[in-house]
């Protein structure tokens, strides 16, 4: 009998270790290339325990995607500031400290004294990385689609409201995902840079906000 099989374990601690290993694996690699044995090795457990607690890679991936509460980052944001907040979620993705400060500012609080839940923010960042890592996986796509619709798109539709809310929400989400993909390929995680406009915003932030505002505001004649 191996050490892994004979060593006494707390079931909740074991489940947590497996889930943490899966989060890291799916954030770093595509769903297609991650295996349960790899996750088991990282969690220092036998693969049979992974199957016992989570059933399959598909189920484990779904649990990892369910970590985030994206709606919590948009809660209580006035409608007129929604484009600004979505822009910061888009451009500051992968920059947790800057994102937390930017969201605190949008919520009307000083960055040094905000009450944005750090755990919520970290979970949203983590799930975003998992989504981006497997965005091209045909096997993972049904799970990703389900999670994006339930946790992001439906909340955007509710917050945007008005005419053509779902179409606007889909375009806003497309902009967010597209910018995140470009960040993943081209950026090094540093803050947005470049010569600021008259409003003091870096060009990337200002231009993205202009696009986001054009998407979610009422259409002329609607």
CSV table of N, CA and C in Angstrom, one decimal, residues 109-190:
chain,number,residue,atom,x,y,z
A,109,UNK,N,-15.6,55.0,-3.2
A,109,UNK,CA,-14.9,54.9,-2.0
A,109,UNK,C,-13.4,55.1,-2.3
A,110,UNK,N,-12.7,55.5,-1.3
A,110,UNK,CA,-11.2,55.7,-1.4
A,110,UNK,C,-10.6,54.3,-1.6
A,111,UNK,N,-9.6,54.2,-2.5
A,111,UNK,CA,-9.0,53.0,-2.8
A,111,UNK,C,-8.4,52.3,-1.6
A,112,UNK,N,-7.9,53.2,-0.6
A,112,UNK,CA,-7.3,52.6,0.6
A,112,UNK,C,-8.3,52.2,1.6
A,113,UNK,N,-9.6,52.5,1.4
A,113,UNK,CA,-10.6,52.2,2.4
A,113,UNK,C,-11.8,51.6,1.7
A,114,UNK,N,-11.6,50.7,0.8
A,114,UNK,CA,-12.8,50.1,0.1
A,114,UNK,C,-13.2,48.8,0.7
A,115,UNK,N,-14.4,48.3,0.4
A,115,UNK,CA,-14.8,47.0,1.0
A,115,UNK,C,-15.2,46.0,-0.1
A,116,UNK,N,-14.5,46.1,-1.2
A,116,UNK,CA,-14.7,45.1,-2.3
A,116,UNK,C,-14.1,43.8,-1.7
A,117,UNK,N,-14.8,42.7,-1.8
A,117,UNK,CA,-14.4,41.5,-1.2
A,117,UNK,C,-13.2,41.0,-2.0
A,118,UNK,N,-12.0,40.9,-1.4
A,118,UNK,CA,-10.8,40.4,-2.0
A,118,UNK,C,-11.0,39.0,-2.5
A,119,UNK,N,-11.7,38.2,-1.8
A,119,UNK,CA,-11.9,36.8,-2.2
A,119,UNK,C,-12.7,36.7,-3.5
A,120,UNK,N,-13.8,37.6,-3.6
A,120,UNK,CA,-14.6,37.6,-4.8
A,120,UNK,C,-13.8,38.0,-6.0
A,121,UNK,N,-13.0,39.1,-5.8
A,121,UNK,CA,-12.1,39.6,-6.9
A,121,UNK,C,-11.1,38.5,-7.3
A,122,UNK,N,-10.5,37.8,-6.4
A,122,UNK,CA,-9.5,36.8,-6.7
A,122,UNK,C,-10.2,35.6,-7.5
A,123,UNK,N,-11.4,35.3,-7.0
A,123,UNK,CA,-12.1,34.2,-7.7
A,123,UNK,C,-12.4,34.5,-9.1
A,124,UNK,N,-12.9,35.8,-9.3
A,124,UNK,CA,-13.2,36.2,-10.7
A,124,UNK,C,-12.0,36.3,-11.6
A,125,UNK,N,-10.9,36.7,-11.0
A,125,UNK,CA,-9.6,36.7,-11.8
A,125,UNK,C,-9.2,35.3,-12.2
A,126,UNK,N,-9.3,34.4,-11.2
A,126,UNK,CA,-8.9,33.0,-11.5
A,126,UNK,C,-9.8,32.3,-12.5
A,127,UNK,N,-11.1,32.5,-12.4
A,127,UNK,CA,-12.0,31.9,-13.4
A,127,UNK,C,-11.8,32.5,-14.8
A,128,UNK,N,-11.5,33.8,-14.8
A,128,UNK,CA,-11.2,34.5,-16.1
A,128,UNK,C,-10.0,33.8,-16.8
A,129,UNK,N,-9.0,33.5,-16.0
A,129,UNK,CA,-7.8,32.8,-16.6
A,129,UNK,C,-8.2,31.4,-17.1
A,130,UNK,N,-9.0,30.7,-16.3
A,130,UNK,CA,-9.4,29.4,-16.7
A,130,UNK,C,-10.2,29.4,-18.0
A,131,UNK,N,-11.1,30.4,-18.1
A,131,UNK,CA,-11.9,30.6,-19.3
A,131,UNK,C,-11.0,30.9,-20.5
A,132,UNK,N,-10.1,31.7,-20.4
A,132,UNK,CA,-9.2,32.1,-21.5
A,132,UNK,C,-8.3,30.9,-21.9
A,133,UNK,N,-7.9,30.1,-20.9
A,133,UNK,CA,-7.0,29.0,-21.3
A,133,UNK,C,-7.7,28.0,-22.1
A,134,UNK,N,-9.0,27.8,-22.0
A,134,UNK,CA,-9.8,26.8,-22.7
A,134,UNK,C,-10.8,27.3,-23.7
A,135,UNK,N,-10.7,28.6,-24.0
A,135,UNK,CA,-11.7,29.2,-24.9
A,135,UNK,C,-11.8,28.5,-26.2
A,136,UNK,N,-10.7,27.9,-26.7
A,136,UNK,CA,-10.7,27.2,-28.0
A,136,UNK,C,-10.9,25.7,-27.9
A,137,UNK,N,-11.2,25.2,-26.8
A,137,UNK,CA,-11.5,23.8,-26.6
A,137,UNK,C,-12.9,23.4,-26.9
A,138,UNK,N,-13.1,22.6,-27.9
A,138,UNK,CA,-14.5,22.2,-28.3
A,138,UNK,C,-15.1,21.3,-27.2
A,139,UNK,N,-14.3,20.6,-26.4
A,139,UNK,CA,-14.8,19.7,-25.4
A,139,UNK,C,-15.3,20.6,-24.2
A,140,UNK,N,-14.6,21.7,-23.9
A,140,UNK,CA,-14.9,22.6,-22.8
A,140,UNK,C,-16.0,23.6,-23.2
A,141,UNK,N,-16.2,23.8,-24.4
A,141,UNK,CA,-17.1,24.9,-24.8
A,141,UNK,C,-18.5,24.9,-24.3
A,142,UNK,N,-19.2,23.7,-24.2
A,142,UNK,CA,-20.5,23.7,-23.6
A,142,UNK,C,-20.5,24.2,-22.1
A,143,UNK,N,-19.5,23.8,-21.4
A,143,UNK,CA,-19.4,24.2,-20.0
A,143,UNK,C,-19.1,25.7,-19.9
A,144,UNK,N,-18.2,26.2,-20.8
A,144,UNK,CA,-17.9,27.6,-20.8
A,144,UNK,C,-19.1,28.5,-21.2
A,145,UNK,N,-19.8,28.0,-22.2
A,145,UNK,CA,-21.0,28.7,-22.6
A,145,UNK,C,-22.0,28.8,-21.5
A,146,UNK,N,-22.3,27.7,-20.9
A,146,UNK,CA,-23.2,27.7,-19.8
A,146,UNK,C,-22.8,28.6,-18.7
A,147,UNK,N,-21.5,28.7,-18.3
A,147,UNK,CA,-21.1,29.5,-17.2
A,147,UNK,C,-21.2,31.0,-17.6
A,148,UNK,N,-20.7,31.3,-18.9
A,148,UNK,CA,-20.8,32.7,-19.3
A,148,UNK,C,-22.2,33.2,-19.4
A,149,UNK,N,-23.1,32.4,-19.8
A,149,UNK,CA,-24.5,32.8,-19.9
A,149,UNK,C,-25.1,33.0,-18.5
A,150,UNK,N,-24.9,32.1,-17.6
A,150,UNK,CA,-25.5,32.2,-16.3
A,150,UNK,C,-24.8,33.2,-15.4
A,151,UNK,N,-23.5,33.3,-15.4
A,151,UNK,CA,-22.8,34.1,-14.5
A,151,UNK,C,-22.4,35.5,-15.0
A,152,UNK,N,-22.4,35.7,-16.3
A,152,UNK,CA,-22.0,37.0,-16.8
A,152,UNK,C,-23.1,37.6,-17.7
A,153,UNK,N,-23.5,36.9,-18.8
A,153,UNK,CA,-24.4,37.4,-19.7
A,153,UNK,C,-25.7,37.8,-19.1
A,154,UNK,N,-26.3,36.9,-18.3
A,154,UNK,CA,-27.7,37.2,-17.8
A,154,UNK,C,-27.6,38.4,-16.8
A,155,UNK,N,-26.5,38.5,-16.1
A,155,UNK,CA,-26.4,39.7,-15.2
A,155,UNK,C,-26.2,41.0,-15.9
A,156,UNK,N,-25.4,40.9,-17.0
A,156,UNK,CA,-25.2,42.1,-17.9
A,156,UNK,C,-26.6,42.5,-18.5
A,157,UNK,N,-27.4,41.6,-18.9
A,157,UNK,CA,-28.7,41.9,-19.5
A,157,UNK,C,-29.5,42.6,-18.5
A,158,UNK,N,-29.5,42.1,-17.3
A,158,UNK,CA,-30.3,42.8,-16.2
A,158,UNK,C,-29.8,44.2,-15.9
A,159,UNK,N,-28.5,44.3,-15.8
A,159,UNK,CA,-27.9,45.6,-15.5
A,159,UNK,C,-28.1,46.6,-16.6
A,160,UNK,N,-27.9,46.2,-17.9
A,160,UNK,CA,-28.0,47.1,-19.0
A,160,UNK,C,-29.4,47.6,-19.2
A,161,UNK,N,-30.4,46.6,-19.2
A,161,UNK,CA,-31.8,46.9,-19.3
A,161,UNK,C,-32.1,47.7,-20.6
A,162,UNK,N,-33.4,48.1,-20.7
A,162,UNK,CA,-33.8,48.8,-21.9
A,162,UNK,C,-33.9,48.0,-23.1
A,163,UNK,N,-33.9,48.7,-24.3
A,163,UNK,CA,-34.1,48.1,-25.6
A,163,UNK,C,-32.8,47.3,-26.0
A,164,UNK,N,-33.1,46.1,-26.5
A,164,UNK,CA,-32.0,45.3,-27.1
A,164,UNK,C,-31.0,45.0,-26.0
A,165,UNK,N,-31.4,44.8,-24.8
A,165,UNK,CA,-30.4,44.5,-23.7
A,165,UNK,C,-29.6,43.3,-23.9
A,166,UNK,N,-30.2,42.2,-24.4
A,166,UNK,CA,-29.4,41.0,-24.6
A,166,UNK,C,-28.4,41.1,-25.7
A,167,UNK,N,-28.7,41.8,-26.8
A,167,UNK,CA,-27.8,42.0,-27.9
A,167,UNK,C,-26.6,42.9,-27.4
A,168,UNK,N,-27.0,43.9,-26.7
A,168,UNK,CA,-25.9,44.8,-26.1
A,168,UNK,C,-25.0,44.0,-25.2
A,169,UNK,N,-25.6,43.2,-24.3
A,169,UNK,CA,-24.8,42.4,-23.4
A,169,UNK,C,-23.9,41.5,-24.1
A,170,UNK,N,-24.3,40.8,-25.2
A,170,UNK,CA,-23.5,39.9,-26.0
A,170,UNK,C,-22.3,40.7,-26.6
A,171,UNK,N,-22.6,41.9,-27.1
A,171,UNK,CA,-21.5,42.6,-27.7
A,171,UNK,C,-20.5,43.1,-26.6
A,172,UNK,N,-21.0,43.5,-25.5
A,172,UNK,CA,-20.1,43.9,-24.4
A,172,UNK,C,-19.2,42.8,-23.9
A,173,UNK,N,-19.8,41.6,-23.8
A,173,UNK,CA,-19.1,40.4,-23.4
A,173,UNK,C,-18.0,40.1,-24.5
A,174,UNK,N,-18.4,40.2,-25.8
A,174,UNK,CA,-17.4,40.0,-26.9
A,174,UNK,C,-16.3,40.9,-26.8
A,175,UNK,N,-16.5,42.2,-26.4
A,175,UNK,CA,-15.4,43.1,-26.3
A,175,UNK,C,-14.5,42.7,-25.1
A,176,UNK,N,-15.1,42.3,-24.0
A,176,UNK,CA,-14.4,41.9,-22.8
A,176,UNK,C,-13.5,40.7,-23.1
A,177,UNK,N,-14.1,39.7,-23.7
A,177,UNK,CA,-13.3,38.5,-24.0
A,177,UNK,C,-12.2,38.8,-25.1
A,178,UNK,N,-12.5,39.6,-26.1
A,178,UNK,CA,-11.5,39.9,-27.1
A,178,UNK,C,-10.3,40.6,-26.5
A,179,UNK,N,-10.6,41.6,-25.7
A,179,UNK,CA,-9.5,42.4,-25.1
A,179,UNK,C,-8.7,41.5,-24.2
A,180,UNK,N,-9.3,40.6,-23.4
A,180,UNK,CA,-8.6,39.7,-22.5
A,180,UNK,C,-7.7,38.7,-23.3
A,181,UNK,N,-8.2,38.3,-24.5
A,181,UNK,CA,-7.4,37.4,-25.3
A,181,UNK,C,-6.1,38.1,-25.8
A,182,UNK,N,-6.3,39.4,-26.3
A,182,UNK,CA,-5.2,40.2,-26.7
A,182,UNK,C,-4.2,40.4,-25.6
A,183,UNK,N,-4.7,40.7,-24.4
A,183,UNK,CA,-3.8,40.9,-23.2
A,183,UNK,C,-3.0,39.6,-23.0
A,184,UNK,N,-3.6,38.5,-23.1
A,184,UNK,CA,-2.9,37.2,-22.8
A,184,UNK,C,-1.8,36.9,-23.8
A,185,UNK,N,-2.0,37.4,-25.0
A,185,UNK,CA,-1.0,37.1,-26.1
A,185,UNK,C,0.1,38.2,-26.1
A,186,UNK,N,-0.3,39.4,-25.9
A,186,UNK,CA,0.7,40.5,-26.1
A,186,UNK,C,1.2,41.2,-24.9
A,187,UNK,N,0.5,41.2,-23.8
A,187,UNK,CA,0.8,42.1,-22.7
A,187,UNK,C,1.7,41.3,-21.6
A,188,UNK,N,2.3,42.1,-20.8
A,188,UNK,CA,3.2,41.5,-19.7
A,188,UNK,C,2.6,41.7,-18.3
A,189,UNK,N,1.4,42.2,-18.3
A,189,UNK,CA,0.7,42.4,-17.0
A,189,UNK,C,0.9,43.8,-16.4
A,190,UNK,N,1.6,44.7,-17.1
A,190,UNK,CA,1.9,46.0,-16.6
A,190,UNK,C,0.6,46.9,-16.8
